[in-house]
Tab-separated table of C-alpha atoms and ligand atoms in Angstrom:
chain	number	residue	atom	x	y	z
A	1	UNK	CA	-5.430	-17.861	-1.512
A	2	UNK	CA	-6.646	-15.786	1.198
A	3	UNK	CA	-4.802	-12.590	1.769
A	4	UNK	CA	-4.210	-11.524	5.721
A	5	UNK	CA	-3.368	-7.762	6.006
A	6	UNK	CA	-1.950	-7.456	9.664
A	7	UNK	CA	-1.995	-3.500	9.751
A	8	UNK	CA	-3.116	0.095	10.965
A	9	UNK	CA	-6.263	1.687	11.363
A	10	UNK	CA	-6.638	5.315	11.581
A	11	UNK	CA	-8.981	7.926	11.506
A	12	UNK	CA	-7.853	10.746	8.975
A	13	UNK	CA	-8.237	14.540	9.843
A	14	UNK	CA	-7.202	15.806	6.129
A	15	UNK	CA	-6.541	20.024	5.823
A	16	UNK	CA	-6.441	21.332	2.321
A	17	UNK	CA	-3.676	23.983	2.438
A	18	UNK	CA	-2.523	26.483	0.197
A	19	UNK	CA	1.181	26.128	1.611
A	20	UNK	CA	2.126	23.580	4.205
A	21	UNK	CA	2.876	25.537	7.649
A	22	UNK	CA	6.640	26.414	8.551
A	23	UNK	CA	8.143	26.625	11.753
A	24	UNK	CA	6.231	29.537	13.990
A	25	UNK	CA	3.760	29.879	11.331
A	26	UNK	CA	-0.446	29.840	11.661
A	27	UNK	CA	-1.861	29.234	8.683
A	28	UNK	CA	-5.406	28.455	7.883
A	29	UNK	CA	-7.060	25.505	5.971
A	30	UNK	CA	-9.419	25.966	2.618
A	31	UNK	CA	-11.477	22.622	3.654
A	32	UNK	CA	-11.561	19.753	6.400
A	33	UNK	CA	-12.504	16.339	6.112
A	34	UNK	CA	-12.237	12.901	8.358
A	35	UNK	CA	-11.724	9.744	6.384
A	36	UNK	CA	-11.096	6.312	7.310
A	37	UNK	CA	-7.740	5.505	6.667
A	38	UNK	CA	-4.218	3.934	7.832
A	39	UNK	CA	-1.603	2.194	5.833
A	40	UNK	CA	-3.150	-1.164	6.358
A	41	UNK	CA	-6.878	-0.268	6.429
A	42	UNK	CA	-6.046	1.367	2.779
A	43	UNK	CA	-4.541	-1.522	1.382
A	44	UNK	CA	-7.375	-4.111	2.636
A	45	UNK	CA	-10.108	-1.942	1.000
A	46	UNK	CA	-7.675	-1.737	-2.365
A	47	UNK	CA	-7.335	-5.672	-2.060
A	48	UNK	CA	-11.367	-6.073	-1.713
A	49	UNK	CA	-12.150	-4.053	-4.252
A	50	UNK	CA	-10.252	-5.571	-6.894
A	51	UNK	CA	-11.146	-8.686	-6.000
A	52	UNK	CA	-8.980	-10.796	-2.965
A	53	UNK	CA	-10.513	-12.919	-0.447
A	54	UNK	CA	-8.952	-10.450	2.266
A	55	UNK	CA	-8.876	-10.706	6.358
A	56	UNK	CA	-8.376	-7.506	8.212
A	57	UNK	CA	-6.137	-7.705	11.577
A	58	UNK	CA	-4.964	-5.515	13.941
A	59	UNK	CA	-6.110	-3.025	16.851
A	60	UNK	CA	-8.439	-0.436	16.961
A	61	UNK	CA	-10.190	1.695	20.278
A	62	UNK	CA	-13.381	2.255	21.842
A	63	UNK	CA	-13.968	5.033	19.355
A	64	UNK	CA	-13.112	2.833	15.808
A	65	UNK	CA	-16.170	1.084	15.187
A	66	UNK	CA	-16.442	3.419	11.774
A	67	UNK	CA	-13.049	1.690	10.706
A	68	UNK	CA	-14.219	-1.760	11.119
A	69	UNK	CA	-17.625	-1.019	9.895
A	70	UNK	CA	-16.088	0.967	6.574
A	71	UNK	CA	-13.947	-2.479	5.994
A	72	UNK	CA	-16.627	-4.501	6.162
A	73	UNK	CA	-18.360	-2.114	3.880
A	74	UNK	CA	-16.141	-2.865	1.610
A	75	UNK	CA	-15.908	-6.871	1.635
A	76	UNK	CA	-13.092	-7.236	3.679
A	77	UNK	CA	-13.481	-10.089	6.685
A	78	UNK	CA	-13.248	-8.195	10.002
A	79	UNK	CA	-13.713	-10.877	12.567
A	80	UNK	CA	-10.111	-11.236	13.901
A	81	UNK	CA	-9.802	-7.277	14.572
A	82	UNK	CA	-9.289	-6.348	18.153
A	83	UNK	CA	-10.744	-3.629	20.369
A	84	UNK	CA	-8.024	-1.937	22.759
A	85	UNK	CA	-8.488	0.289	25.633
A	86	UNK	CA	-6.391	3.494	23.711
A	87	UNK	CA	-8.134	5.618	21.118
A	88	UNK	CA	-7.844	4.199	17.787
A	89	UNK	CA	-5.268	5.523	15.701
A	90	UNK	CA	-5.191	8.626	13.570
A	91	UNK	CA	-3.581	10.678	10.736
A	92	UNK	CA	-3.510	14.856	10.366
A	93	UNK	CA	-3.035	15.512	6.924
A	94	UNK	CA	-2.259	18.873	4.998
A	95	UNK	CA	-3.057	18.526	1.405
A	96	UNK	CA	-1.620	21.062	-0.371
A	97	UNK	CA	-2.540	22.773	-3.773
A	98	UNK	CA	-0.885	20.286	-6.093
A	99	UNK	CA	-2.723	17.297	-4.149
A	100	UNK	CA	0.722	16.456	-2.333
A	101	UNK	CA	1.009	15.685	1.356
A	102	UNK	CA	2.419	16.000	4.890
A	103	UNK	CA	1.277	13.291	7.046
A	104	UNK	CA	1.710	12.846	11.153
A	105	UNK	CA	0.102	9.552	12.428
A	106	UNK	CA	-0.156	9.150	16.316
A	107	UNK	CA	-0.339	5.277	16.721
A	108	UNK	CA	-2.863	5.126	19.185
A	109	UNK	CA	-4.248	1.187	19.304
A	110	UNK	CA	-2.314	0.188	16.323
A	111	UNK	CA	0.884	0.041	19.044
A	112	UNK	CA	-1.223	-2.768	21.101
A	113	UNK	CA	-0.574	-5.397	18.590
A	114	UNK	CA	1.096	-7.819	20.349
A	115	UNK	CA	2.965	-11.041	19.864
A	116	UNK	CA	0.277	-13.001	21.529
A	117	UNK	CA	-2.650	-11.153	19.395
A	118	UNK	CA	-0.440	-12.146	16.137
A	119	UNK	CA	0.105	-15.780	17.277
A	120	UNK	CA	-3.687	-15.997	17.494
A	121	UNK	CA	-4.438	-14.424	14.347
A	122	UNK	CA	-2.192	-16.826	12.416
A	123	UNK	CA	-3.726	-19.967	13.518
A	124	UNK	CA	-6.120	-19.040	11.371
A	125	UNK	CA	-3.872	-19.096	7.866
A	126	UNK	CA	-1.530	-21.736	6.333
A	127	UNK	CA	1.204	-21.511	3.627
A	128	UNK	CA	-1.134	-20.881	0.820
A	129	UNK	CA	-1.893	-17.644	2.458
A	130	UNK	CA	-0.088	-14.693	2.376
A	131	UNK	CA	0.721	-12.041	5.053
A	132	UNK	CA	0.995	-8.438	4.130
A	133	UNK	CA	2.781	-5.699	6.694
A	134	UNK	CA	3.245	-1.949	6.827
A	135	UNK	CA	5.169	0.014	9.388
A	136	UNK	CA	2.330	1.954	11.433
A	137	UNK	CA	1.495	-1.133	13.463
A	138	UNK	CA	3.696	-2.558	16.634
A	139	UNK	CA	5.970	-6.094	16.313
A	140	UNK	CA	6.147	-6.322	13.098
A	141	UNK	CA	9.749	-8.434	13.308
A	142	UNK	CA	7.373	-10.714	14.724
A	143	UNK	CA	5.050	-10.951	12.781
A	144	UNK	CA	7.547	-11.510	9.769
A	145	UNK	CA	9.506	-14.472	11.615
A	146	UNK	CA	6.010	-16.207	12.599
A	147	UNK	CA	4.398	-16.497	9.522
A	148	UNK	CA	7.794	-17.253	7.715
A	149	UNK	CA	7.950	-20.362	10.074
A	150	UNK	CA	4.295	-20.914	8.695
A	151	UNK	CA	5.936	-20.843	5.228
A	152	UNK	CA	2.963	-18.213	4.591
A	153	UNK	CA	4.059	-15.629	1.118
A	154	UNK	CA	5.656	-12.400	3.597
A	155	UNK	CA	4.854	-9.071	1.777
A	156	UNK	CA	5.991	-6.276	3.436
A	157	UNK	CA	5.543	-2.532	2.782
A	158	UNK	CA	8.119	-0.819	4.993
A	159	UNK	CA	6.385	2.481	5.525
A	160	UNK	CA	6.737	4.628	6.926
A	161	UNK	CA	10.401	3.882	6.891
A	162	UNK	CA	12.083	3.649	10.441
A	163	UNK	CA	14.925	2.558	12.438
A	164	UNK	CA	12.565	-0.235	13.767
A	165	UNK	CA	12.880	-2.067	10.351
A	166	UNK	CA	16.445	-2.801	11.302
A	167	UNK	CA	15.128	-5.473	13.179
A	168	UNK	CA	13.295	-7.192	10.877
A	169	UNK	CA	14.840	-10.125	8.924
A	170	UNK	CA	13.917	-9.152	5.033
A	171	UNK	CA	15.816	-12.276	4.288
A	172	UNK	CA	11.928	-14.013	5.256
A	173	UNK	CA	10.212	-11.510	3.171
A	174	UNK	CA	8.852	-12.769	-0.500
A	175	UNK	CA	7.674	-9.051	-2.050
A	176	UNK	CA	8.986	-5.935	-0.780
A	177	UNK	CA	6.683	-3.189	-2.070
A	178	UNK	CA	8.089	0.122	-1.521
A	179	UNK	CA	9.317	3.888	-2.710
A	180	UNK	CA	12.384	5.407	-3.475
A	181	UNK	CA	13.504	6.733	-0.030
A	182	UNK	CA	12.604	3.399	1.275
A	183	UNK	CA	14.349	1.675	-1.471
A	184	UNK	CA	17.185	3.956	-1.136
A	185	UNK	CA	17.539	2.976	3.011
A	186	UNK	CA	16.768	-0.550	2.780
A	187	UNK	CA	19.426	-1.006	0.091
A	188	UNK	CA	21.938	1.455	1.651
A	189	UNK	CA	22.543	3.494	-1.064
A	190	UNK	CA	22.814	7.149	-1.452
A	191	UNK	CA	21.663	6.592	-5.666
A	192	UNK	CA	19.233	8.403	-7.521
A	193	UNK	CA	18.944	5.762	-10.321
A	194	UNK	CA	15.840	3.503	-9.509
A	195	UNK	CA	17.463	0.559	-11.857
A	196	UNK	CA	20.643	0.543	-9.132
A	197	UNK	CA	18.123	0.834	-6.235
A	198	UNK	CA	16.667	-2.266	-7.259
A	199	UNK	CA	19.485	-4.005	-8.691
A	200	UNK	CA	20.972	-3.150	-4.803
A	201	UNK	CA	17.871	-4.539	-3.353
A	202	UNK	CA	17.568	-7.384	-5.201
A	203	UNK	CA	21.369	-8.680	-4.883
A	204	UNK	CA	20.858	-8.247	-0.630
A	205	UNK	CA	17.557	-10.188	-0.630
A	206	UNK	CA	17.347	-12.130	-3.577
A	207	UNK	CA	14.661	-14.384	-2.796
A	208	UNK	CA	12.154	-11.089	-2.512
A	209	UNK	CA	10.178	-10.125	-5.523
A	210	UNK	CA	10.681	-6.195	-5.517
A	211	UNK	CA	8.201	-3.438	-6.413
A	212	UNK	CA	9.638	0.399	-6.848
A	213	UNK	CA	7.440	3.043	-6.930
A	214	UNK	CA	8.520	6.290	-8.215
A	215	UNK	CA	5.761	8.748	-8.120
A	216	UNK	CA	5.200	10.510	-11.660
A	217	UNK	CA	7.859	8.421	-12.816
A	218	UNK	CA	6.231	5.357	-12.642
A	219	UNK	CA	7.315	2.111	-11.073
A	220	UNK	CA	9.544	-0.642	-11.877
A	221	UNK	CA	9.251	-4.579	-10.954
A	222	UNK	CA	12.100	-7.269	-10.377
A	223	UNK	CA	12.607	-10.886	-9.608
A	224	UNK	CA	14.821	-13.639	-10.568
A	225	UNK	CA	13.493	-13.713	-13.759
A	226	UNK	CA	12.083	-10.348	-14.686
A	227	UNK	CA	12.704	-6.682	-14.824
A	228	UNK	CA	10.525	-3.787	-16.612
A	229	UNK	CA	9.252	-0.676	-15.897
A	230	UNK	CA	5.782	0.507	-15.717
A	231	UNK	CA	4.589	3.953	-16.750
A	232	UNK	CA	1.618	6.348	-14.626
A	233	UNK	CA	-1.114	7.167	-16.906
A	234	UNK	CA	-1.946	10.687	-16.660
A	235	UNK	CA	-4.053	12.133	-14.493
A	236	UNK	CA	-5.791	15.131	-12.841
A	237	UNK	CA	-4.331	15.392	-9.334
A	238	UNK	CA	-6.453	16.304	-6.283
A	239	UNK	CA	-4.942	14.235	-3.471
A	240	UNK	CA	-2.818	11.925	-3.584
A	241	UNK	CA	-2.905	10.447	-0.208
A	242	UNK	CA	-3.543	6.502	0.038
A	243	UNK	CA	-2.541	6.625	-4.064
A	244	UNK	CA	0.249	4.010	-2.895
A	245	UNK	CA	-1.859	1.899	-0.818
A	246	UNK	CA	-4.613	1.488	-3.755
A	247	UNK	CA	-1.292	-0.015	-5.893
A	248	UNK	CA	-0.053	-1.985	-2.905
A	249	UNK	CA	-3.895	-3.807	-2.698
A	250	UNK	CA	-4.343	-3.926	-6.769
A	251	UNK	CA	-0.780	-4.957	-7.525
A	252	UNK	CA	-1.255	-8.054	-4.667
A	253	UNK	CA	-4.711	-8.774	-5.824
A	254	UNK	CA	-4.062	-9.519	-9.509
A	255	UNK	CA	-1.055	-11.652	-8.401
A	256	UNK	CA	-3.042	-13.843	-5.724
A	257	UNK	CA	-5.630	-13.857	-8.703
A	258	UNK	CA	-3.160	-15.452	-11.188
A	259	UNK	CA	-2.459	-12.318	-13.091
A	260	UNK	CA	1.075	-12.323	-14.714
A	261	UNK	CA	3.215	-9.302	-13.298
A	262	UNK	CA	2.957	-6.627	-15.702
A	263	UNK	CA	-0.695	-7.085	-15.991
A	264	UNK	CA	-0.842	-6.992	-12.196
A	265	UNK	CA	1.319	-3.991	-12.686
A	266	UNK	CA	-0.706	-2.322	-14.977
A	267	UNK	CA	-3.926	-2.448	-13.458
A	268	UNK	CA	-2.029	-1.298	-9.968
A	269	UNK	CA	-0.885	1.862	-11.921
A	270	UNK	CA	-4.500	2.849	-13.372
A	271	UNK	CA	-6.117	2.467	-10.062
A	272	UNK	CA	-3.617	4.515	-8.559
A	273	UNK	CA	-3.623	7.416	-11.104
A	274	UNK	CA	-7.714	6.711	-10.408
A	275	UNK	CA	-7.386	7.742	-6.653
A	276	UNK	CA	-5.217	10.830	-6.805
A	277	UNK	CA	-8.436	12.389	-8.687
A	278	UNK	CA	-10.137	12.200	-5.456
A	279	UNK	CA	-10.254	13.395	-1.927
A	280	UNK	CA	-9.619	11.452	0.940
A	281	UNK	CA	-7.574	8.062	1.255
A	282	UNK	CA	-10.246	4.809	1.530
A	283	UNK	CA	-12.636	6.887	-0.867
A	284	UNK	CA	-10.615	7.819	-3.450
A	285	UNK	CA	-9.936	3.639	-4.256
A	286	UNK	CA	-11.793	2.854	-7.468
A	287	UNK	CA	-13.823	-0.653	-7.714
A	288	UNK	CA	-12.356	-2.836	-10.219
A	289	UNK	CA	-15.011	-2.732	-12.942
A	290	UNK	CA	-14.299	0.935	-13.141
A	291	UNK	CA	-10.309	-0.142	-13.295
A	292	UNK	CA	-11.495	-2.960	-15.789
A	293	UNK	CA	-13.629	-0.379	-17.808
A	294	UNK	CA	-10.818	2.273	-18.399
A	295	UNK	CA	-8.437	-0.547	-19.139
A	296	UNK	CA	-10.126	-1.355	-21.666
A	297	UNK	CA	-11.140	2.275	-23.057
A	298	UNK	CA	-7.309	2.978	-22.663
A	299	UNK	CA	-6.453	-0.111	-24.948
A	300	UNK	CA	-8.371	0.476	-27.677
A	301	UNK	CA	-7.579	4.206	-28.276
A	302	UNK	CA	-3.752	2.437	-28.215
A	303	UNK	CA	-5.222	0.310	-30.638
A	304	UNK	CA	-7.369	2.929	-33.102
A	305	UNK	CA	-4.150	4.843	-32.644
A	306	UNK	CA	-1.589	2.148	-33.775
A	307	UNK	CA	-4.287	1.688	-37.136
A	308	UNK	CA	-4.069	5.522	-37.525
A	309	UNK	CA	-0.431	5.600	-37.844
A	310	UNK	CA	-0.193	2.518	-39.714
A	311	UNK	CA	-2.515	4.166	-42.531
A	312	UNK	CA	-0.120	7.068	-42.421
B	401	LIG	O1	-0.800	6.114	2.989
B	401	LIG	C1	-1.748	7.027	3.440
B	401	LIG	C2	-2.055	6.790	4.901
B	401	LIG	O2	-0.905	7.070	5.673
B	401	LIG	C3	-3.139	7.660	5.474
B	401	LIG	O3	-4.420	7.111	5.315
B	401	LIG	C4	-2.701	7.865	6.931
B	401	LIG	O4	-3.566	7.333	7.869
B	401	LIG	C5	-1.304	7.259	7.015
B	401	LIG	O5	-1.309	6.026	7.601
C-alpha cells in the first residue's frame, strides 16, 4: 500500500520560554532554533521512519528546498511536491519550561494547493492507497471527496481544528485521528469523558475508524468491532511539539504494514513518549529500530516483573 500524505510544510522558528508572553508583555527567550516541520511534513517523516512506502504532496516556496531535501532525507518520495511563488510556510513556537507549546503557523505556500494540483497528484494512486490530510493545507473538502470517488482509505487529522472542517464530508473519511478538543467539536459535545467523545463520534460517522488522543492520559481506539485504551509510557519531557504527528505516522504505518490495532497502537505511543525527550518537531521522531529496541526492553522487564511477583 503506498501511503500519500497531501499536507503542510513549514519552517519552524521554536523559542524556549520560561512563561509564554501575555498581552503587552516582552519577554525574552532562553534558546532559538529552526526546524523543519508542519503538520504534514511531520507525519511523512513519522510514516518513513517506521517503515511506509510514503509520497509527500503539497506546496512549498522559493525558499523550501531544506523541507523537501529533509523529506527525502528521510525516505519519503518527494517528486509530486510543488514549488509556489509565496514563501514556504512557517511555525513560531514558544516552548515553555514543562516542554508544552503555543504554536502560530502563517500558511504561506501550503494555501496554493489547489484543486487542479490535487487532481494531478491523485492520478498517481488507486484504491489500495490511502490518503492522509491535516488542516494547515488549502481544499482539503476536496481533496476528501476526490480520493473518496477513487475509493482510496481517507485518513484525516483535523488539526488544527477550524470552521473550514464544516465543509468537509467526514461521512468519506475511513480513520479520523484526532485530540480531545477536536473530538469534542467534531462530535458536538461539551463532555469531558473521552469514552462519550468517541462513542459520539463513532455513532455520527460510523464507517470511520477513530483514534483519541489524550495527552498524559493516553489514547483510546474504536471501530465497529473494537474499543480499548492505550496508556503513555513515561517519559522525560523536553518538547513536545510534533509528539502527535510521530503517533499519527507510527499508528498509520503499522496498520498499512498489517499490524493489528493495539500493536499499531502501542508502538504509536512509545514513539511518541520517544519525541517529547527531544527538541524540535522532525528531529525529535525516533527510527523504528530504536522504537523496536525499547519495545522489546519494555516487554521483558513486564515479563521479569510478572516472574518476580509470581515467586512472591
Ligand atoms: O504539530 C506540530 C506542528 O504544528 C509544527 O511542526 C508546526 O509547524 C505546526 O504545523
Amino acid at each position: 500500500m503506498k501511503i500519500l500524505n497531501l499536507g503542510s510544510l513549514n519552517i519552524d522558528k521554536t523559542y524556549s520560554v520560561n512563561h509564554y508572553a501575555e498581552a503587552g508583555e516582552t519577554i525574552q527567550a532562553t534558546t532559538h532554533g529552526e526546524f523543519c516541520g508542519g503538520k504534514g511534513l511531520n507525519q511523512s517523516i513519522a510514516l518513513a521512519r517506521a517503515g511506509a512506502d510514503v509520497f509527500h504532496a503539497g506546496c512549498i516556496g522559493q525558499d523550501g528546498n531544506i523541507l523537501s531535501e529533509t523529506l527525502a532525507g528521510a525516505g519519503v518520495k518527494t517528486e509530486l511536491i510543488r514549488k509556489s511563488q509565496k514563501p514556504s510556510g512557517h511555525a513560531v513556537i514558544q516552548v515553555n519550561h514543562e516542554g508544552q507549546n503555543k504554536i502560530m503557523i502563517f500558511g504561506g505556500a501550503n494555501s496554493d494547493v489547489t484543486p487542479e494540483y490535487i487532481d494531478e497528484v491523485l492520478e498517481h494512486f488507486n484504491r489500495e492507497d490511502m490518503l492522509l490530510l491535516q488542516n494547515e493545507i488549502s481544499n482539503v473538502p476536496y481533496a476528501i471527496e476526490k480520493a473518496g470517488e477513487k475509493g482510496m482509505t481517507v485518513v484525516f487529522n483535523p488539526s488544527p481544528i477550524s470552521s473550514s472542517i464544516e465543509q468537509c464530508d467526514l461521512r468519506k473519511v475511513d480513520y479520523l485521528i484526532l485530540n480531545e478538543v477536536e473530538g469534542r467539536k467534531l462530535a458536538g459535545t461539551d463532555s469531558e469523558n473521552p469514552d462519550e467523545i468517541l462513542k459520539k463520534l463513532h455513532s455520527k460517522y460510523p464507517q470511520a475508524v477513530v483514534v483519541l488522543t489524550l495527552g498524559s492520559r493516553g489514547s483510546c481506539y474504536m471501530d465497529e468491532k473494537e474499543f480499548f485504551h492505550q496508556e503513555i509510557f513515561p517519559a522525560e519531557v523536553i518538547d513536545t511539539t510534533g509528539a502527535g504527528d510521530t503517533f499519527t505516522g507510527y499508528f498509520l504505518a503499522g496498520i498499512a504494514r498489517g499490524k493489528q490495532p493495539g500493536e499499531a497502537m502501542k508502538y504509536a505511543a512509545l514513539a511518541s513518549a520517544l519525541s517529547v525527550g527531544r527538541h524540535g518537531a522532525s528531529p525529535s521522531i525516533p527510527a523504528y529500530e530504536e522504537v523496536h529496541r525499547e519495545m522489546m526492553m519494555k516487554m521483558s522487564q513486564a515479563r521479569l516483573q510478572d516472574s518476580l511477583r509470581e515467586l512472591g
